[in-house]
Amino acid sequence: MAFIIYGIKKAPVGITEEMERCPHCETDNFSDIYVTSNYYHIYFIPIFPFEKEVTVVCQRCGLRRVNMPFDRNLLRSYDALNNRFRHSWYLYAFPLFVAFLILIGIIFG
């Protein structure tokens, strides 16, 4: 019987400081933004990333919004941050290799 160790792991993608609106103190001020990514892994080897999360900390009042979805509704500077904190191309190499092997198997099998 084979045991397969698999699961989901979080890894930091980047940290920045941006001007955002705080829902608690209701002002526009600088906030620390921590971007993390969830990876699916097998035997602790990252296979592919599937979701980004963000933690936003207001520098004025200290409000922490932890593990929020990385989307336009939360961040005004979403487009710039999305371009800045992209996943590396090599993280998609394993799924593309498996898809290539399956395609070769279908064509020549």
XYZ file of C-alpha atoms in Angstrom:
109
model
C 0.000 0.000 0.000
C 1.455 3.362 -1.051
C 1.034 6.466 1.031
C 0.791 9.724 -0.857
C 1.509 12.862 1.120
C -0.347 15.797 -0.381
C -1.990 19.002 0.679
C -2.071 22.768 0.494
C 0.715 25.082 1.614
C 0.921 28.866 1.862
C 3.965 30.704 0.610
C 4.729 34.448 0.694
C 4.731 36.204 -2.670
C 5.570 39.759 -1.641
C 5.143 42.726 0.671
C 4.405 46.312 -0.282
C 2.980 49.559 1.054
C 0.056 51.185 -0.776
C -2.465 53.960 -0.222
C -5.784 52.273 0.608
C -9.043 53.221 2.313
C -9.432 51.787 5.803
C -12.993 50.693 6.708
C -12.333 51.248 10.431
C -10.843 54.756 10.562
C -12.517 55.714 7.225
C -9.511 57.579 5.852
C -7.145 57.125 2.936
C -3.730 56.253 4.343
C -0.847 53.894 3.809
C -1.386 50.223 4.501
C 1.046 47.315 4.592
C -0.017 44.648 2.094
C 1.226 41.065 2.436
C 0.452 38.798 -0.536
C 0.536 35.007 -0.064
C -0.224 32.184 -2.452
C -1.760 28.771 -1.845
C 0.015 25.876 -3.553
C -1.104 22.313 -4.023
C 1.766 19.963 -3.246
C 2.609 16.258 -3.409
C 5.421 15.019 -1.159
C 6.127 18.663 -0.243
C 6.969 19.506 -3.873
C 4.821 22.417 -5.117
C 2.746 21.288 -8.076
C 0.776 24.428 -8.972
C -0.516 27.618 -7.348
C -4.267 28.085 -7.323
C -5.171 31.147 -5.251
C -3.700 34.329 -3.801
C -4.646 35.878 -0.475
C -3.776 39.253 0.992
C -3.380 40.623 4.504
C -3.885 44.382 4.783
C -2.703 46.274 7.885
C -3.692 49.921 8.303
C -0.708 51.997 9.497
C -2.932 54.557 11.210
C -5.306 52.472 13.349
C -3.679 49.031 13.091
C -6.730 47.236 11.646
C -5.639 43.830 10.312
C -7.687 42.214 7.563
C -6.169 38.731 7.413
C -6.346 36.170 4.549
C -8.734 38.183 2.416
C -9.221 37.162 -1.232
C -6.891 38.984 -3.624
C -9.438 40.804 -5.794
C -10.616 44.196 -7.035
C -13.201 44.616 -4.264
C -10.543 44.857 -1.548
C -7.710 46.808 -3.185
C -7.816 49.944 -5.302
C -4.367 49.191 -6.697
C -5.323 45.622 -7.661
C -4.142 45.796 -11.293
C -0.676 47.097 -10.389
C -0.293 44.581 -7.562
C -1.512 41.703 -9.709
C 1.127 42.499 -12.330
C 3.805 42.944 -9.672
C 3.101 39.761 -7.694
C 2.672 37.158 -10.419
C 3.386 33.478 -10.012
C 6.615 32.339 -11.639
C 6.282 30.497 -14.956
C 8.124 27.425 -13.699
C 5.404 26.688 -11.142
C 3.183 25.621 -14.045
C 5.846 23.359 -15.600
C 4.726 20.152 -13.860
C 1.034 20.335 -14.879
C 2.045 21.212 -18.448
C 4.443 18.254 -18.536
C 1.733 15.868 -17.308
C -0.737 17.261 -19.861
C 1.891 16.788 -22.571
C 2.415 13.138 -21.553
C -1.334 12.505 -21.575
C -1.638 14.103 -25.011
C 1.217 11.970 -26.355
C -0.443 8.890 -24.859
C -3.747 9.716 -26.549
C -2.170 10.431 -29.927
C 0.185 7.430 -30.069
C -1.711 5.055 -27.765
